[in-house]
Short mmCIF file of C-alpha atoms and ligand atoms in Angstrom, two decimals:
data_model
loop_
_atom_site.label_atom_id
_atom_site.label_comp_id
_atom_site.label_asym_id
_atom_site.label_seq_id
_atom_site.Cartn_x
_atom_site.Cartn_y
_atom_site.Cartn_z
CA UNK W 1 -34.40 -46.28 16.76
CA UNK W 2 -31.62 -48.56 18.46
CA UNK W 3 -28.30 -46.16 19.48
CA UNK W 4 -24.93 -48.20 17.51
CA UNK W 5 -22.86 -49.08 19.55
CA UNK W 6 -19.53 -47.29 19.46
CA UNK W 7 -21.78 -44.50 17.61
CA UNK W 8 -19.70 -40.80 19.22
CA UNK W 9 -21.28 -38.65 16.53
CA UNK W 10 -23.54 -35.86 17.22
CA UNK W 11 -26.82 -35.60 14.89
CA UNK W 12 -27.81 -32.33 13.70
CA UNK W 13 -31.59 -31.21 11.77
CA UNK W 14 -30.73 -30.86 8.42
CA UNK W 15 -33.12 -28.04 7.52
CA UNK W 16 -36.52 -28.78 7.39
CA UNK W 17 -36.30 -32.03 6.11
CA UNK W 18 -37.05 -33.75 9.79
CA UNK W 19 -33.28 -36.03 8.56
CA UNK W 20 -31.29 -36.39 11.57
CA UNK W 21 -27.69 -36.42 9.66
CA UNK W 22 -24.50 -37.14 11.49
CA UNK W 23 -22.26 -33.89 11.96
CA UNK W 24 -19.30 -35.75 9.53
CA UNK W 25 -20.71 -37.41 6.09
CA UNK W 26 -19.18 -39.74 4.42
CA UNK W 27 -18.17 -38.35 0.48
CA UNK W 28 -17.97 -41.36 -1.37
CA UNK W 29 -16.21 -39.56 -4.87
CA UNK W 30 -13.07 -41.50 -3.70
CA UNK W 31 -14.79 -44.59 -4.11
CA UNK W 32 -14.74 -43.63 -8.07
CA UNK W 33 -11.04 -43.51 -8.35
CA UNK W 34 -11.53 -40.18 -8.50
CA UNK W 35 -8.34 -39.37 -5.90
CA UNK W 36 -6.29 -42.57 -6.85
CA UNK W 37 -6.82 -46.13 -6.90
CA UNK W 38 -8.91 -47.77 -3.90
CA UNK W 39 -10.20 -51.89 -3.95
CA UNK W 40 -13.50 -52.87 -3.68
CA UNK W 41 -12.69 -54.66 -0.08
CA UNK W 42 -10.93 -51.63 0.63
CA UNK W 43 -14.33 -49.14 0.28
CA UNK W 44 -16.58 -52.10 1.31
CA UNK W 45 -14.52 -51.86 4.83
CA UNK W 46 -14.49 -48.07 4.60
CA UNK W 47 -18.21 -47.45 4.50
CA UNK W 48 -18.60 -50.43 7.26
CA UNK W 49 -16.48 -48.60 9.60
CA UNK W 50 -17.75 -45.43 8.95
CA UNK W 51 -21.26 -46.23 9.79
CA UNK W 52 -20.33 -48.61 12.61
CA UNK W 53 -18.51 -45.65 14.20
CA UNK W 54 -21.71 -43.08 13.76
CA UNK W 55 -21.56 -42.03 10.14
CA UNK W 56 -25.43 -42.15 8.83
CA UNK W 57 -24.97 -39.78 5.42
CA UNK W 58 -23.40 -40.88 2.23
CA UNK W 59 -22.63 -38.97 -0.97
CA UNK W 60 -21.87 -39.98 -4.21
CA UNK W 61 -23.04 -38.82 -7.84
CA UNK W 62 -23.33 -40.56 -11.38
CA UNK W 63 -20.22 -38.15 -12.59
CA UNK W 64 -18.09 -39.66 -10.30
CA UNK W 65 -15.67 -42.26 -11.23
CA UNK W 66 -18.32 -42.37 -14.67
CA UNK W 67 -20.55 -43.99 -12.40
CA UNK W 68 -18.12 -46.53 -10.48
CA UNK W 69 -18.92 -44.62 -7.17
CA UNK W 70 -22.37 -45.31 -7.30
CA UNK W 71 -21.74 -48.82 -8.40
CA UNK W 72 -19.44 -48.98 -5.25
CA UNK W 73 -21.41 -47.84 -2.37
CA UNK W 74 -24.22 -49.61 -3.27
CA UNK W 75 -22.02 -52.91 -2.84
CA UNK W 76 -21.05 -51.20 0.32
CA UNK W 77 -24.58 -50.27 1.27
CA UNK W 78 -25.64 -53.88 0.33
CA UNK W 79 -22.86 -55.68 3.01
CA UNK W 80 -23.97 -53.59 5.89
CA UNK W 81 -27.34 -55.10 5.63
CA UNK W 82 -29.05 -52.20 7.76
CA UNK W 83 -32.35 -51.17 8.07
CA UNK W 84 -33.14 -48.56 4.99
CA UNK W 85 -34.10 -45.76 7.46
CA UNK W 86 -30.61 -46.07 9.56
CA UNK W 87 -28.97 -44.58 6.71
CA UNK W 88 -29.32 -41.35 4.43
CA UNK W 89 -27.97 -41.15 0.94
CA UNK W 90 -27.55 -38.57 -1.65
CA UNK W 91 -27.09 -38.83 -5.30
CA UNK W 92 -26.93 -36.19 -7.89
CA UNK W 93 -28.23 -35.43 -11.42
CA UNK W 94 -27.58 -33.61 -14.37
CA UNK W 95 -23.87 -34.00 -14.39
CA UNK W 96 -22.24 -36.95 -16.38
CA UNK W 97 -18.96 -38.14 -17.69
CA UNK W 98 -20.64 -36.98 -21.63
CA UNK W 99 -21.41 -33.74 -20.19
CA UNK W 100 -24.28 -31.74 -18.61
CA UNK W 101 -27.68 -32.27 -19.39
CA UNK W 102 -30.56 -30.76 -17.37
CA UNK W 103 -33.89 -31.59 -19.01
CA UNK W 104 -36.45 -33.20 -17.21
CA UNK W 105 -36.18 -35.77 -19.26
CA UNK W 106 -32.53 -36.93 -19.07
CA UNK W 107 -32.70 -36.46 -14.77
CA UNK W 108 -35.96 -38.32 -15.16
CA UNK W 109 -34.19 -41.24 -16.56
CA UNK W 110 -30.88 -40.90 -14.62
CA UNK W 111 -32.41 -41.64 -11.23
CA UNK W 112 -33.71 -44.83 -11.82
CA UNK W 113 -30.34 -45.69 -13.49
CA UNK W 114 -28.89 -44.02 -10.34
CA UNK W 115 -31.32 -46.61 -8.01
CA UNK W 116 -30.65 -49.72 -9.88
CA UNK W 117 -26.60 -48.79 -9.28
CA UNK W 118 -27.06 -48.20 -5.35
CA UNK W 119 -29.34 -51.13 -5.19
CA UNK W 120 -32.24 -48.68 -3.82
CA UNK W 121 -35.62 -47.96 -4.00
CA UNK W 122 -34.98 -44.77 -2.86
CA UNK W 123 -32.59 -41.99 -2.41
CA UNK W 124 -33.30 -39.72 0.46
CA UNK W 125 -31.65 -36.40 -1.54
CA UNK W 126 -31.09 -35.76 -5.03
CA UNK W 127 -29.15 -32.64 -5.87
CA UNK W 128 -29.16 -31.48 -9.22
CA UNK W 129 -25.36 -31.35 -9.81
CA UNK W 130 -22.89 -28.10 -10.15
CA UNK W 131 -26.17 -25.73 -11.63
CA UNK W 132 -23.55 -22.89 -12.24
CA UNK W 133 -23.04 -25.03 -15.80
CA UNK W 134 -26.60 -25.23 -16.28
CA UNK W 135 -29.20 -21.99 -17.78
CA UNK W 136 -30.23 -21.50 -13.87
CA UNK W 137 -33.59 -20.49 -15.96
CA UNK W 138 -33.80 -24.17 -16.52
CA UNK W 139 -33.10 -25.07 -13.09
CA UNK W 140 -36.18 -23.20 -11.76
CA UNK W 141 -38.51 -23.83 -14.23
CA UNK W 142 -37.58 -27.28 -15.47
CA UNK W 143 -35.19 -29.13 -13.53
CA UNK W 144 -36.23 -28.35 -10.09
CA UNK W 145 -40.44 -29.18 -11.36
CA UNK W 146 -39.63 -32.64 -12.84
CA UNK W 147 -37.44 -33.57 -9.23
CA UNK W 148 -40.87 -32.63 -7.61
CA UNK W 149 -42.22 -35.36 -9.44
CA UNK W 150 -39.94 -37.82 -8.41
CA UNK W 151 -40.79 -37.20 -4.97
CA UNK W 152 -43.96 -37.52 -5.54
CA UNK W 153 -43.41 -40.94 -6.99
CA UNK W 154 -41.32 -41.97 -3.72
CA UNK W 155 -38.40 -42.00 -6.12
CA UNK W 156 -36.38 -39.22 -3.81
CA UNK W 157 -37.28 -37.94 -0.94
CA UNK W 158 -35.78 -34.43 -1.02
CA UNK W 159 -34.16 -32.11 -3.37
CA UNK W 160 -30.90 -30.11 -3.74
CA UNK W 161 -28.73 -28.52 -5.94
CA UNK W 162 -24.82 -27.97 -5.57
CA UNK W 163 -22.19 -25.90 -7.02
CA UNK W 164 -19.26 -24.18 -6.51
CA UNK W 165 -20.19 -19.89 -6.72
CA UNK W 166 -22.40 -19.09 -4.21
CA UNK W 167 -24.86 -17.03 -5.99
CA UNK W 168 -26.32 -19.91 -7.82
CA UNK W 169 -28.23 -20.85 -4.77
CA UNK W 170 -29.91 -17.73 -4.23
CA UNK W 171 -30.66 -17.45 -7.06
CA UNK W 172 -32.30 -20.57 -7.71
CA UNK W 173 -33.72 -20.45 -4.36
CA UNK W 174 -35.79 -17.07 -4.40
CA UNK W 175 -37.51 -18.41 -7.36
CA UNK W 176 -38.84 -21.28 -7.04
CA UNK W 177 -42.23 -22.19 -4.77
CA UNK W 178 -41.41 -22.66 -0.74
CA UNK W 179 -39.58 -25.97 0.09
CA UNK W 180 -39.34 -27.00 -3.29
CA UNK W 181 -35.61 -26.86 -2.57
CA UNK W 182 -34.84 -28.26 0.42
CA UNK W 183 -31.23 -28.53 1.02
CA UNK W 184 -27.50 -27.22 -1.10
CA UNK W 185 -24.56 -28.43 -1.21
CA UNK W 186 -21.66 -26.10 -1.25
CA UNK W 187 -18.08 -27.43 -1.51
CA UNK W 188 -14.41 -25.50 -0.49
CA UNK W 189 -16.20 -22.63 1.18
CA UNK W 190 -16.21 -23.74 4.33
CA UNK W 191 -12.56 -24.28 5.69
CA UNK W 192 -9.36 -22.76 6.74
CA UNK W 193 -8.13 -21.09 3.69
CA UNK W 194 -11.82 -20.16 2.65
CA UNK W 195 -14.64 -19.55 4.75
CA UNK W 196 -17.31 -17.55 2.30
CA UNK W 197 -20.06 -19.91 3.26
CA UNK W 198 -20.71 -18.32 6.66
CA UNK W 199 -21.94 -15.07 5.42
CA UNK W 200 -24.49 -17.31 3.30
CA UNK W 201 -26.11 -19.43 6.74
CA UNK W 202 -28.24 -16.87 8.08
CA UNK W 203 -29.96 -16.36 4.48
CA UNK W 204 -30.37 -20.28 4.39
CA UNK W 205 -31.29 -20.88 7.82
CA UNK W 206 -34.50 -18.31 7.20
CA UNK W 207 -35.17 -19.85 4.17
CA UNK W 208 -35.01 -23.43 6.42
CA UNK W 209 -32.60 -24.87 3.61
CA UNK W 210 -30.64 -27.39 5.07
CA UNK W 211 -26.85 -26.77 4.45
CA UNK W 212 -24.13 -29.38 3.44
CA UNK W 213 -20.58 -28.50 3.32
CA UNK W 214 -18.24 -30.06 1.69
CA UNK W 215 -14.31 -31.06 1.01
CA UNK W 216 -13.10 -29.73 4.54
CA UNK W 217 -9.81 -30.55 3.01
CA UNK W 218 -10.45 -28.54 0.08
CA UNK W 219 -10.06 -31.97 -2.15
CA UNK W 220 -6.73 -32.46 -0.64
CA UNK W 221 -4.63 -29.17 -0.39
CA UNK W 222 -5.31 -29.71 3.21
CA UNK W 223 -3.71 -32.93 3.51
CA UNK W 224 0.08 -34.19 3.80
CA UNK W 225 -0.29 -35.54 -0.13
CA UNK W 226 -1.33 -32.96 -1.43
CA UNK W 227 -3.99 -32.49 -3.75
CA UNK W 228 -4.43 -34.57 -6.83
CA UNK W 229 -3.68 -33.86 -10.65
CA UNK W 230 -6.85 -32.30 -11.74
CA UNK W 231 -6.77 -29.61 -8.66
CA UNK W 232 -8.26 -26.26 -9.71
CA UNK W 233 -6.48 -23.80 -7.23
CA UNK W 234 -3.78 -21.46 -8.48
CA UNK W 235 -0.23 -22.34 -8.42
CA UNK W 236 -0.02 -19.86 -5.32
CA UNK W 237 -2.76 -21.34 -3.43
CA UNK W 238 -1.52 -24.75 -3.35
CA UNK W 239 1.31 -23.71 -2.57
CA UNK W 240 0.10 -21.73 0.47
CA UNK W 241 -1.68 -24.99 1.59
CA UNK W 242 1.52 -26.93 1.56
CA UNK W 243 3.66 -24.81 3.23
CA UNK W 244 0.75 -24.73 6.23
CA UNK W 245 0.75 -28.59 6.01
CA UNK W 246 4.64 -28.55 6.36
CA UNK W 247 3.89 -25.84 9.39
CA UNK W 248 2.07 -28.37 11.15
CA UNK W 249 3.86 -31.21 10.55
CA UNK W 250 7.23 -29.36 12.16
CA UNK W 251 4.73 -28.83 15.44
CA UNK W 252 3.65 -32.02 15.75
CA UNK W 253 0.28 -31.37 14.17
CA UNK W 254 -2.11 -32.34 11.11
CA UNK W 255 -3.87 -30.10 8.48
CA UNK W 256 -5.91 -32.77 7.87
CA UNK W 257 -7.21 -33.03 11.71
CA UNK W 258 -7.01 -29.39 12.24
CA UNK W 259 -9.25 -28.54 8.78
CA UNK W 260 -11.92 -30.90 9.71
CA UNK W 261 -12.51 -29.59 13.18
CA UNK W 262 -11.94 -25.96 11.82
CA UNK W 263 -15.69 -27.25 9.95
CA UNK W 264 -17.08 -29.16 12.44
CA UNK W 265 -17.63 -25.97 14.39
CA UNK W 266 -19.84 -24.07 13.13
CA UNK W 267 -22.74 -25.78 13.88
CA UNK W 268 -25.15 -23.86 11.63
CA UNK W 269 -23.89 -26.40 8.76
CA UNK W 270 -25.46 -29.95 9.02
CA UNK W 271 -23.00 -31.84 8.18
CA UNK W 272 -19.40 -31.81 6.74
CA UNK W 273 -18.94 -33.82 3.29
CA UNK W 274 -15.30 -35.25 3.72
CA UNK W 275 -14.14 -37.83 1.20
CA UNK W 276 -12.92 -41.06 2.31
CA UNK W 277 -11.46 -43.91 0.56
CA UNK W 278 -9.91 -46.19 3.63
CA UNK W 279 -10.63 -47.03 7.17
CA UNK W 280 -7.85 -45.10 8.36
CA UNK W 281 -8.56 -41.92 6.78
CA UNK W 282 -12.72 -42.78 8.34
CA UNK W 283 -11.20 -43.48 11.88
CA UNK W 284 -8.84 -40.25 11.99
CA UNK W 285 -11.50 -38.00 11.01
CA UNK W 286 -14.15 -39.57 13.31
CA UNK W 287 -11.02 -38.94 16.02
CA UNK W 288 -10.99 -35.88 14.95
CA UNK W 289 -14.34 -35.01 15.60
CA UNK W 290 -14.87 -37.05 18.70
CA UNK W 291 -11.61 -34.89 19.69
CA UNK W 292 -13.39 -31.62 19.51
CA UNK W 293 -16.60 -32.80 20.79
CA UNK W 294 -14.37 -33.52 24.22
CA UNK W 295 -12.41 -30.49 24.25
CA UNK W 296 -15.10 -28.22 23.73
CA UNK W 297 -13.01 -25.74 21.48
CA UNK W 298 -10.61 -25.99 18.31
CA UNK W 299 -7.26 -25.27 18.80
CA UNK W 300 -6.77 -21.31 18.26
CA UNK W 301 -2.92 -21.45 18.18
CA UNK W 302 -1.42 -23.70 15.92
CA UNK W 303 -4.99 -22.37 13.59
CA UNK W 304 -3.62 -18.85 14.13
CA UNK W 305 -0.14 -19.90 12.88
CA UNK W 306 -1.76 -21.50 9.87
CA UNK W 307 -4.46 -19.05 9.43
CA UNK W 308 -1.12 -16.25 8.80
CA UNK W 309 0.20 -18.53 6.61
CA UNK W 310 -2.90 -18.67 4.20
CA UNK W 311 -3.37 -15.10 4.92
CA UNK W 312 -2.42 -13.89 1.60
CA UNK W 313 -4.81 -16.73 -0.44
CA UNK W 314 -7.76 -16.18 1.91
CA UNK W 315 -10.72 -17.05 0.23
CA UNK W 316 -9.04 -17.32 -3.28
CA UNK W 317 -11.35 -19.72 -5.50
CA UNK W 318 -11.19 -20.55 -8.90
CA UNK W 319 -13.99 -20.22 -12.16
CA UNK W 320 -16.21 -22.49 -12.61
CA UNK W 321 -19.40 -23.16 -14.75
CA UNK W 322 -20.32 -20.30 -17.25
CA UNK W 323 -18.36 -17.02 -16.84
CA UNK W 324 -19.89 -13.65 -16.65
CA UNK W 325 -18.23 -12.29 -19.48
P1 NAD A 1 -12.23 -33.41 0.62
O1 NAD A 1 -11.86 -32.02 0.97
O2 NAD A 1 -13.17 -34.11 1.49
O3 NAD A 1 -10.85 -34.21 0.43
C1 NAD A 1 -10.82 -35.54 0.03
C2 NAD A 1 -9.38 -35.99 -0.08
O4 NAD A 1 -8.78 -36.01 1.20
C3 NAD A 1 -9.27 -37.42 -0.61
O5 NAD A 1 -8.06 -37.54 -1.34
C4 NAD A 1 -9.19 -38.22 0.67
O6 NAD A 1 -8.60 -39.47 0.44
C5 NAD A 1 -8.35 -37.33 1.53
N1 NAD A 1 -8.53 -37.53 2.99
C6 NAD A 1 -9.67 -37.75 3.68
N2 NAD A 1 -9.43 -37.85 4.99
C7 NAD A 1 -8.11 -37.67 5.16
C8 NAD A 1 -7.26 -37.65 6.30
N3 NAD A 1 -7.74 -37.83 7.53
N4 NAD A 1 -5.93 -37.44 6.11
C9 NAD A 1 -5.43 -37.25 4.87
N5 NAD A 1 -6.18 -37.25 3.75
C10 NAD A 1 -7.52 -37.46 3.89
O7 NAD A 1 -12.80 -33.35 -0.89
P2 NAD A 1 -13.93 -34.15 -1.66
O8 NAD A 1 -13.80 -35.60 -1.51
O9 NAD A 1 -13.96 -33.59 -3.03
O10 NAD A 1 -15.28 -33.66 -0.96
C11 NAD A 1 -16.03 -34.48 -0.11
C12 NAD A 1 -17.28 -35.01 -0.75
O11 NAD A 1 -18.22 -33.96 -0.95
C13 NAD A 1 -17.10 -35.65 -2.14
O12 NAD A 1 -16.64 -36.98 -2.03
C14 NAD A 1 -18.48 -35.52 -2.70
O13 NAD A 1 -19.30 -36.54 -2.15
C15 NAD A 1 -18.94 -34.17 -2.16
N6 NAD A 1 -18.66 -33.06 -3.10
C16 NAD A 1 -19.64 -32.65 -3.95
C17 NAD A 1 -19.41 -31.64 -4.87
C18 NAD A 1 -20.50 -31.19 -5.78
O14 NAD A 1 -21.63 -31.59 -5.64
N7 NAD A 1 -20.21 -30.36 -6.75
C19 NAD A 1 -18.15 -31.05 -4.95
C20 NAD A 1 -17.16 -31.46 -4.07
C21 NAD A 1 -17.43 -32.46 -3.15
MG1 MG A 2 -18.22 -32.58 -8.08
#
């Protein structure tokens, strides 16, 4: 395989899979107009630059944007005219703008809507889609069976399943057969304010379930905006966030850049899911990475100011999928 030039990223094994994956992924929600409004030039140039500078993973789900992300990276995909096994790309089933749906039949049928939207013949991981809404009971005896099929049919060429509560994978996991699932993704449990992933990666790692993290910037209440509308954290956790953005801004520092190599570090996750929507926001957290790469270490002081300042929200979440009652 030729090295791209300009390419700083480090590659890590994501599980068993035998994927090389670039340490930083490229979440493609944003291109859905799922964080505010971003032009088709706009993501076209985004994706180009990521890859360009080392990205080789891209995420992005039928849910998102009611399909317009998919739509969108596959235009994307389609301009940077590079060979299919230069880049890896997951989609995601089960989840859709009219609601859940599960059955073998409906995630059957979504993938090759999914393909025909990318412009692909295959994806390389398809993750069945925030299970904790889902009987988990259905995951492992229907769900996860049918996605076997579709690797069998070249269709995908691994499987996954995301959520938000931990347990779900676990739970999903222990039951079904060996390397039927081969990779999760878990979202804002991996950053700053919330780090509950890490007692999870030994379990995974002996299972040799690859691990995906994502939103680093816990879908924006580690940035200087702010996070958007539909933001599930508690009045007193966003407001923790942006009194540790202000923090950093006064020292001449950036949540953002400070978040994403908080992630980067652990290198027991794969890769780290942040979502893009312009080439600045790609270059900065490429710096960002390349940054820590160089330096060898994060930078304890400023995240020991901010880490006091979250103190009192550490690892606060919110509910989501079916409640225990
Ligand atoms: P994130 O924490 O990555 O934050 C994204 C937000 O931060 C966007 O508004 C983006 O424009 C902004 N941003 C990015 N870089 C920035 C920078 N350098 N400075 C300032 N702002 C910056 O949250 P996310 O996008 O929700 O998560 C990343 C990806 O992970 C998603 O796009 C999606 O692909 C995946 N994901 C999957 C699930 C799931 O399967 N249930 C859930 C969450 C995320
Ligand atoms: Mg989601």
């Amino acid at each position: 395989t030729m090295a791209k030039e300009g390419s700083n990223l480090e590659l890590r094994d994501l599980g068993n899979t035998g994927l090389k994956v670039s340490c930083v992924g490229f979440g493609a929600s944003p291109l859905g107009r799922v964080f505010g409004p971003v032009s088709e030039e706009e993501a076209i140039a985004s994706v180009r630059q990521a890859f360009r500078l080392g990205i080789n993973f891209f995420d992005t789900s039928p849910y998102y944007g009611a399909t317009l992300s998919e739509t969108m990276l596959g235009k994307a995909l389609e301009a940077l005219n590079a060979p299919r096994d230069q880049f890896i790309v997951s989609t995601k089933c089960g989840r859709y703008v009219d609601g859940f749906d599960f059955t073998a039949d409906r995630v059957t049928k979504s993938i090759d809507e999914s393909l025909a939207r990318l412009g692909l013949d295959y994806v390389d991981i398809l993750h069945c889609h925030d299970i904790e809404f889902a009987d988990l009971d259905q995951i492992v005896e229907e769900t996860i069976p049918a996605l076997q099929k579709l690797k069998e049919e070249g269709k995908i060429r691994f499987v996954g399943v995301s959520g938000l509560p931990l347990e779900v994978f676990s739970y999903v996991i222990d039951r079904v057969a060996p390397g039927s699932v081969d990779v999760i993704l878990s979202y804002c449990h991996y950053g700053i304010n919330d780090d509950t992933l890490e007692g999870m990666l030994p379990y995974l790692k002996s299972k040799g379930v690859g691990v995906i993290s994502a939103s680093p910037l816990a879908m924006g209440l580690l940035t200087d905006n702010g996070p958007p509308e539909w933001h599930p954290a508690s009045a007193e956790l966003k407001s923790a966030c942006k009194a540790a953005s202000a923090h950093c801004r006064e020292k001449g520092k950036n949540i953002s850049k400070l978040a994403m190599q908080y992630s980067l570090s652990n290198k027991d996750i794969s890769t780290v899911l942040v979502g893009m929507n312009s080439v600045k926001q790609v270059e900065e957290n490429v710096a960002a990475v390349v940054e820590l790469a160089t330096l060898g270490r994060r930078e304890e002081e400023i995240l020991q100011e901010v880490g006091a300042i979250l103190q009192p929200v550490k690892n606060q979440t919110w509910p989501s999928g079916m409640q225990k009652s």
